[in-house]
Amino acid sequence: MNDHVAKPVNPDRLFAALAQWLPAPRPAILGKPPVVPGAEGVPPALREVPGLDVEAGLVAVLGRESSYLRLLRRYLEHHAGDVTSLRVALAEENWPEAQQLAHSLKGVSATLGVRGVQQPAAELELALKEKRWAGDLQRLFAVVAAAWERTAGAIAQALDGPRQEAGPSPEIRTR
């Protein structure tokens, strides 16, 4: 192994590592696709979500807004049960399962810029790896659970936009 690019993969770091170790310059690989963090297609409310770094998420998908929004929706859908699974794993003292769940939640959160969940999940993963006592694990789990609820809820609300109430039906006039 000549180099290492840590997750979440930053395209700039990946391209730099490739450029350093490839035997000859390859313009198709070395030319970075444009990243447009200030792009228009992201709902403004999403940029206001505490704990969400939209720019970091857009960098991870090379500025493709539709991909980022699709991945955020998948994140909410596929990781909604992680807190419950973590609770069960901790209650059963299944430390490897709990560590894997925390690691997975940390990684996907980091990739999408969901810093509000990434940080506490990383702390929980480290505590599990270091085999800290159960009281510390329960406290850290509570922080992860609260962070998920707060951040995922705000992301979901921002993605759905303001709800429109159905008004009264227009009257139909007849002659």
PDB file of C-alpha atoms in Angstrom:
ATOM      1  CA  MET A   1       0.000   0.000   0.000  1.00  0.00           C
ATOM      2  CA  ASN A   2       1.416   3.341  -1.066  1.00  0.00           C
ATOM      3  CA  ASP A   3      -1.190   5.699   0.313  1.00  0.00           C
ATOM      4  CA  HIS A   4      -4.464   5.910   2.202  1.00  0.00           C
ATOM      5  CA  VAL A   5      -7.527   8.079   1.667  1.00  0.00           C
ATOM      6  CA  ALA A   6      -9.707   7.975   4.758  1.00  0.00           C
ATOM      7  CA  LYS A   7     -13.488   7.964   4.777  1.00  0.00           C
ATOM      8  CA  PRO A   8     -15.386  10.032   4.121  1.00  0.00           C
ATOM      9  CA  VAL A   9     -13.574  10.206   0.816  1.00  0.00           C
ATOM     10  CA  ASN A  10     -12.794  13.771  -0.165  1.00  0.00           C
ATOM     11  CA  PRO A  11     -12.525  13.878  -3.981  1.00  0.00           C
ATOM     12  CA  ASP A  12      -9.654  16.404  -3.849  1.00  0.00           C
ATOM     13  CA  ARG A  13      -7.604  14.104  -1.602  1.00  0.00           C
ATOM     14  CA  LEU A  14      -8.429  11.088  -3.761  1.00  0.00           C
ATOM     15  CA  PHE A  15      -7.366  12.837  -6.972  1.00  0.00           C
ATOM     16  CA  ALA A  16      -4.159  14.069  -5.308  1.00  0.00           C
ATOM     17  CA  ALA A  17      -3.294  10.533  -4.160  1.00  0.00           C
ATOM     18  CA  LEU A  18      -3.994   9.147  -7.623  1.00  0.00           C
ATOM     19  CA  ALA A  19      -1.887  11.853  -9.242  1.00  0.00           C
ATOM     20  CA  GLN A  20       1.001  11.093  -6.907  1.00  0.00           C
ATOM     21  CA  TRP A  21       1.086   7.344  -7.496  1.00  0.00           C
ATOM     22  CA  LEU A  22      -0.057   6.791 -11.094  1.00  0.00           C
ATOM     23  CA  PRO A  23       2.880   6.022 -13.405  1.00  0.00           C
ATOM     24  CA  ALA A  24       2.029   8.663 -16.026  1.00  0.00           C
ATOM     25  CA  PRO A  25      -0.265  11.695 -16.070  1.00  0.00           C
ATOM     26  CA  ARG A  26      -3.766  10.777 -17.144  1.00  0.00           C
ATOM     27  CA  PRO A  27      -5.810  13.887 -17.978  1.00  0.00           C
ATOM     28  CA  ALA A  28      -9.116  12.029 -17.718  1.00  0.00           C
ATOM     29  CA  ILE A  29      -8.319  11.057 -14.134  1.00  0.00           C
ATOM     30  CA  LEU A  30      -6.465  14.173 -13.050  1.00  0.00           C
ATOM     31  CA  GLY A  31      -9.113  16.591 -14.299  1.00  0.00           C
ATOM     32  CA  LYS A  32     -11.464  17.023 -11.372  1.00  0.00           C
ATOM     33  CA  PRO A  33     -15.166  17.358 -12.057  1.00  0.00           C
ATOM     34  CA  PRO A  34     -16.526  20.708 -10.967  1.00  0.00           C
ATOM     35  CA  VAL A  35     -17.969  20.858  -7.461  1.00  0.00           C
ATOM     36  CA  VAL A  36     -20.722  23.399  -7.002  1.00  0.00           C
ATOM     37  CA  PRO A  37     -21.388  23.752  -3.260  1.00  0.00           C
ATOM     38  CA  GLY A  38     -23.436  26.915  -3.704  1.00  0.00           C
ATOM     39  CA  ALA A  39     -25.800  25.279  -6.173  1.00  0.00           C
ATOM     40  CA  GLU A  40     -29.414  26.327  -6.475  1.00  0.00           C
ATOM     41  CA  GLY A  41     -31.190  22.944  -6.358  1.00  0.00           C
ATOM     42  CA  VAL A  42     -30.805  22.364  -2.630  1.00  0.00           C
ATOM     43  CA  PRO A  43     -33.811  23.559  -0.612  1.00  0.00           C
ATOM     44  CA  PRO A  44     -32.775  26.655   1.374  1.00  0.00           C
ATOM     45  CA  ALA A  45     -34.244  25.132   4.544  1.00  0.00           C
ATOM     46  CA  LEU A  46     -31.752  22.266   4.257  1.00  0.00           C
ATOM     47  CA  ARG A  47     -28.859  24.709   4.581  1.00  0.00           C
ATOM     48  CA  GLU A  48     -30.357  25.921   7.876  1.00  0.00           C
ATOM     49  CA  VAL A  49     -30.453  22.477   9.533  1.00  0.00           C
ATOM     50  CA  PRO A  50     -28.180  22.522  12.602  1.00  0.00           C
ATOM     51  CA  GLY A  51     -25.627  19.737  12.373  1.00  0.00           C
ATOM     52  CA  LEU A  52     -25.828  19.430   8.576  1.00  0.00           C
ATOM     53  CA  ASP A  53     -22.901  20.583   6.427  1.00  0.00           C
ATOM     54  CA  VAL A  54     -24.515  20.702   2.982  1.00  0.00           C
ATOM     55  CA  GLU A  55     -21.282  21.817   1.304  1.00  0.00           C
ATOM     56  CA  ALA A  56     -19.401  18.768   2.626  1.00  0.00           C
ATOM     57  CA  GLY A  57     -22.195  16.501   1.414  1.00  0.00           C
ATOM     58  CA  LEU A  58     -22.158  18.097  -2.032  1.00  0.00           C
ATOM     59  CA  VAL A  59     -18.387  17.665  -2.267  1.00  0.00           C
ATOM     60  CA  ALA A  60     -18.844  13.941  -1.602  1.00  0.00           C
ATOM     61  CA  VAL A  61     -21.206  13.657  -4.603  1.00  0.00           C
ATOM     62  CA  LEU A  62     -19.137  15.956  -6.829  1.00  0.00           C
ATOM     63  CA  GLY A  63     -21.720  18.722  -6.669  1.00  0.00           C
ATOM     64  CA  ARG A  64     -24.616  16.640  -8.013  1.00  0.00           C
ATOM     65  CA  GLU A  65     -27.528  18.105  -6.092  1.00  0.00           C
ATOM     66  CA  SER A  66     -30.102  15.524  -7.160  1.00  0.00           C
ATOM     67  CA  SER A  67     -27.777  12.722  -6.004  1.00  0.00           C
ATOM     68  CA  TYR A  68     -27.237  14.455  -2.673  1.00  0.00           C
ATOM     69  CA  LEU A  69     -30.954  14.925  -2.051  1.00  0.00           C
ATOM     70  CA  ARG A  70     -31.658  11.306  -3.064  1.00  0.00           C
ATOM     71  CA  LEU A  71     -28.915  10.051  -0.728  1.00  0.00           C
ATOM     72  CA  LEU A  72     -30.233  12.159   2.157  1.00  0.00           C
ATOM     73  CA  ARG A  73     -33.669  10.606   1.680  1.00  0.00           C
ATOM     74  CA  ARG A  74     -32.122   7.125   1.602  1.00  0.00           C
ATOM     75  CA  TYR A  75     -30.134   7.986   4.710  1.00  0.00           C
ATOM     76  CA  LEU A  76     -33.323   8.840   6.568  1.00  0.00           C
ATOM     77  CA  GLU A  77     -35.061   5.711   5.304  1.00  0.00           C
ATOM     78  CA  HIS A  78     -32.284   3.150   5.730  1.00  0.00           C
ATOM     79  CA  HIS A  79     -30.833   4.386   9.003  1.00  0.00           C
ATOM     80  CA  ALA A  80     -34.060   5.196  10.828  1.00  0.00           C
ATOM     81  CA  GLY A  81     -33.836   1.901  12.724  1.00  0.00           C
ATOM     82  CA  ASP A  82     -30.188   2.263  13.724  1.00  0.00           C
ATOM     83  CA  VAL A  83     -30.967   3.856  17.083  1.00  0.00           C
ATOM     84  CA  THR A  84     -33.329   1.005  17.984  1.00  0.00           C
ATOM     85  CA  SER A  85     -30.801  -1.585  16.794  1.00  0.00           C
ATOM     86  CA  LEU A  86     -28.097   0.132  18.852  1.00  0.00           C
ATOM     87  CA  ARG A  87     -30.352   0.152  21.921  1.00  0.00           C
ATOM     88  CA  VAL A  88     -30.958  -3.601  21.526  1.00  0.00           C
ATOM     89  CA  ALA A  89     -27.281  -4.412  20.925  1.00  0.00           C
ATOM     90  CA  LEU A  90     -26.243  -2.428  24.001  1.00  0.00           C
ATOM     91  CA  ALA A  91     -28.963  -4.012  26.153  1.00  0.00           C
ATOM     92  CA  GLU A  92     -27.823  -7.470  25.039  1.00  0.00           C
ATOM     93  CA  GLU A  93     -24.183  -6.466  25.566  1.00  0.00           C
ATOM     94  CA  ASN A  94     -23.482  -7.387  21.964  1.00  0.00           C
ATOM     95  CA  TRP A  95     -20.486  -5.056  21.752  1.00  0.00           C
ATOM     96  CA  PRO A  96     -19.318  -6.065  18.237  1.00  0.00           C
ATOM     97  CA  GLU A  97     -22.793  -5.440  16.796  1.00  0.00           C
ATOM     98  CA  ALA A  98     -23.129  -2.128  18.619  1.00  0.00           C
ATOM     99  CA  GLN A  99     -19.671  -1.054  17.443  1.00  0.00           C
ATOM    100  CA  GLN A 100     -20.491  -1.975  13.827  1.00  0.00           C
ATOM    101  CA  LEU A 101     -23.770  -0.036  13.970  1.00  0.00           C
ATOM    102  CA  ALA A 102     -22.063   3.037  15.435  1.00  0.00           C
ATOM    103  CA  HIS A 103     -19.300   2.762  12.825  1.00  0.00           C
ATOM    104  CA  SER A 104     -21.782   2.524   9.963  1.00  0.00           C
ATOM    105  CA  LEU A 105     -23.867   5.430  11.236  1.00  0.00           C
ATOM    106  CA  LYS A 106     -20.719   7.514  11.718  1.00  0.00           C
ATOM    107  CA  GLY A 107     -19.440   6.764   8.219  1.00  0.00           C
ATOM    108  CA  VAL A 108     -22.587   7.473   6.261  1.00  0.00           C
ATOM    109  CA  SER A 109     -23.251  10.584   8.340  1.00  0.00           C
ATOM    110  CA  ALA A 110     -19.734  11.858   7.626  1.00  0.00           C
ATOM    111  CA  THR A 111     -20.089  11.247   3.902  1.00  0.00           C
ATOM    112  CA  LEU A 112     -23.346  13.207   3.724  1.00  0.00           C
ATOM    113  CA  GLY A 113     -22.160  16.004   6.010  1.00  0.00           C
ATOM    114  CA  VAL A 114     -24.509  15.091   8.864  1.00  0.00           C
ATOM    115  CA  ARG A 115     -22.016  16.261  11.500  1.00  0.00           C
ATOM    116  CA  GLY A 116     -24.675  16.383  14.215  1.00  0.00           C
ATOM    117  CA  VAL A 117     -24.937  12.572  14.108  1.00  0.00           C
ATOM    118  CA  GLN A 118     -21.399  11.780  12.940  1.00  0.00           C
ATOM    119  CA  GLN A 119     -19.653  13.200  16.019  1.00  0.00           C
ATOM    120  CA  PRO A 120     -21.680  11.425  18.720  1.00  0.00           C
ATOM    121  CA  ALA A 121     -21.678   8.173  16.704  1.00  0.00           C
ATOM    122  CA  ALA A 122     -17.870   8.403  16.466  1.00  0.00           C
ATOM    123  CA  GLU A 123     -17.626   8.919  20.234  1.00  0.00           C
ATOM    124  CA  LEU A 124     -19.870   5.913  20.875  1.00  0.00           C
ATOM    125  CA  GLU A 125     -17.862   3.769  18.445  1.00  0.00           C
ATOM    126  CA  LEU A 126     -14.613   4.734  20.211  1.00  0.00           C
ATOM    127  CA  ALA A 127     -16.098   3.983  23.639  1.00  0.00           C
ATOM    128  CA  LEU A 128     -17.178   0.541  22.428  1.00  0.00           C
ATOM    129  CA  LYS A 129     -13.757  -0.091  20.900  1.00  0.00           C
ATOM    130  CA  GLU A 130     -12.071   0.904  24.179  1.00  0.00           C
ATOM    131  CA  LYS A 131     -14.546  -1.254  26.151  1.00  0.00           C
ATOM    132  CA  ARG A 132     -15.608   1.545  28.481  1.00  0.00           C
ATOM    133  CA  TRP A 133     -17.989   0.785  31.288  1.00  0.00           C
ATOM    134  CA  ALA A 134     -21.715   0.499  30.589  1.00  0.00           C
ATOM    135  CA  GLY A 135     -22.697   3.831  32.191  1.00  0.00           C
ATOM    136  CA  ASP A 136     -20.521   5.717  29.726  1.00  0.00           C
ATOM    137  CA  LEU A 137     -21.991   3.713  26.843  1.00  0.00           C
ATOM    138  CA  GLN A 138     -25.550   4.471  27.931  1.00  0.00           C
ATOM    139  CA  ARG A 139     -24.779   8.183  28.215  1.00  0.00           C
ATOM    140  CA  LEU A 140     -23.161   8.228  24.769  1.00  0.00           C
ATOM    141  CA  PHE A 141     -26.037   6.228  23.303  1.00  0.00           C
ATOM    142  CA  ALA A 142     -28.500   8.793  24.673  1.00  0.00           C
ATOM    143  CA  VAL A 143     -26.523  11.539  22.922  1.00  0.00           C
ATOM    144  CA  VAL A 144     -26.569   9.607  19.616  1.00  0.00           C
ATOM    145  CA  ALA A 145     -30.314   8.949  19.934  1.00  0.00           C
ATOM    146  CA  ALA A 146     -31.092  12.607  20.652  1.00  0.00           C
ATOM    147  CA  ALA A 147     -28.806  13.773  17.828  1.00  0.00           C
ATOM    148  CA  TRP A 148     -30.464  11.398  15.366  1.00  0.00           C
ATOM    149  CA  GLU A 149     -33.974  12.452  16.360  1.00  0.00           C
ATOM    150  CA  ARG A 150     -33.174  16.160  16.194  1.00  0.00           C
ATOM    151  CA  THR A 151     -31.058  16.149  13.031  1.00  0.00           C
ATOM    152  CA  ALA A 152     -32.951  13.530  11.019  1.00  0.00           C
ATOM    153  CA  GLY A 153     -36.238  15.226  11.877  1.00  0.00           C
ATOM    154  CA  ALA A 154     -34.953  18.602  10.720  1.00  0.00           C
ATOM    155  CA  ILE A 155     -33.558  17.093   7.495  1.00  0.00           C
ATOM    156  CA  ALA A 156     -36.862  15.354   6.765  1.00  0.00           C
ATOM    157  CA  GLN A 157     -38.785  18.554   7.363  1.00  0.00           C
ATOM    158  CA  ALA A 158     -36.412  20.555   5.143  1.00  0.00           C
ATOM    159  CA  LEU A 159     -36.648  17.983   2.346  1.00  0.00           C
ATOM    160  CA  ASP A 160     -40.440  17.856   2.497  1.00  0.00           C
ATOM    161  CA  GLY A 161     -40.790  21.634   2.610  1.00  0.00           C
ATOM    162  CA  PRO A 162     -43.671  23.449   4.229  1.00  0.00           C
ATOM    163  CA  ARG A 163     -46.871  21.472   4.283  1.00  0.00           C
ATOM    164  CA  GLN A 164     -49.740  23.008   2.372  1.00  0.00           C
ATOM    165  CA  GLU A 165     -53.127  22.816   4.021  1.00  0.00           C
ATOM    166  CA  ALA A 166     -55.924  21.915   1.651  1.00  0.00           C
ATOM    167  CA  GLY A 167     -58.204  24.918   1.406  1.00  0.00           C
ATOM    168  CA  PRO A 168     -61.911  24.870   0.666  1.00  0.00           C
ATOM    169  CA  SER A 169     -62.888  23.619  -2.756  1.00  0.00           C
ATOM    170  CA  PRO A 170     -63.696  26.396  -5.198  1.00  0.00           C
ATOM    171  CA  GLU A 171     -67.390  26.817  -5.827  1.00  0.00           C
ATOM    172  CA  ILE A 172     -68.684  25.751  -9.177  1.00  0.00           C
ATOM    173  CA  ARG A 173     -71.232  28.168 -10.555  1.00  0.00           C
ATOM    174  CA  THR A 174     -73.988  27.008 -12.830  1.00  0.00           C
ATOM    175  CA  ARG A 175     -76.434  29.081 -14.783  1.00  0.00           C
TER     176      ARG A 175
END
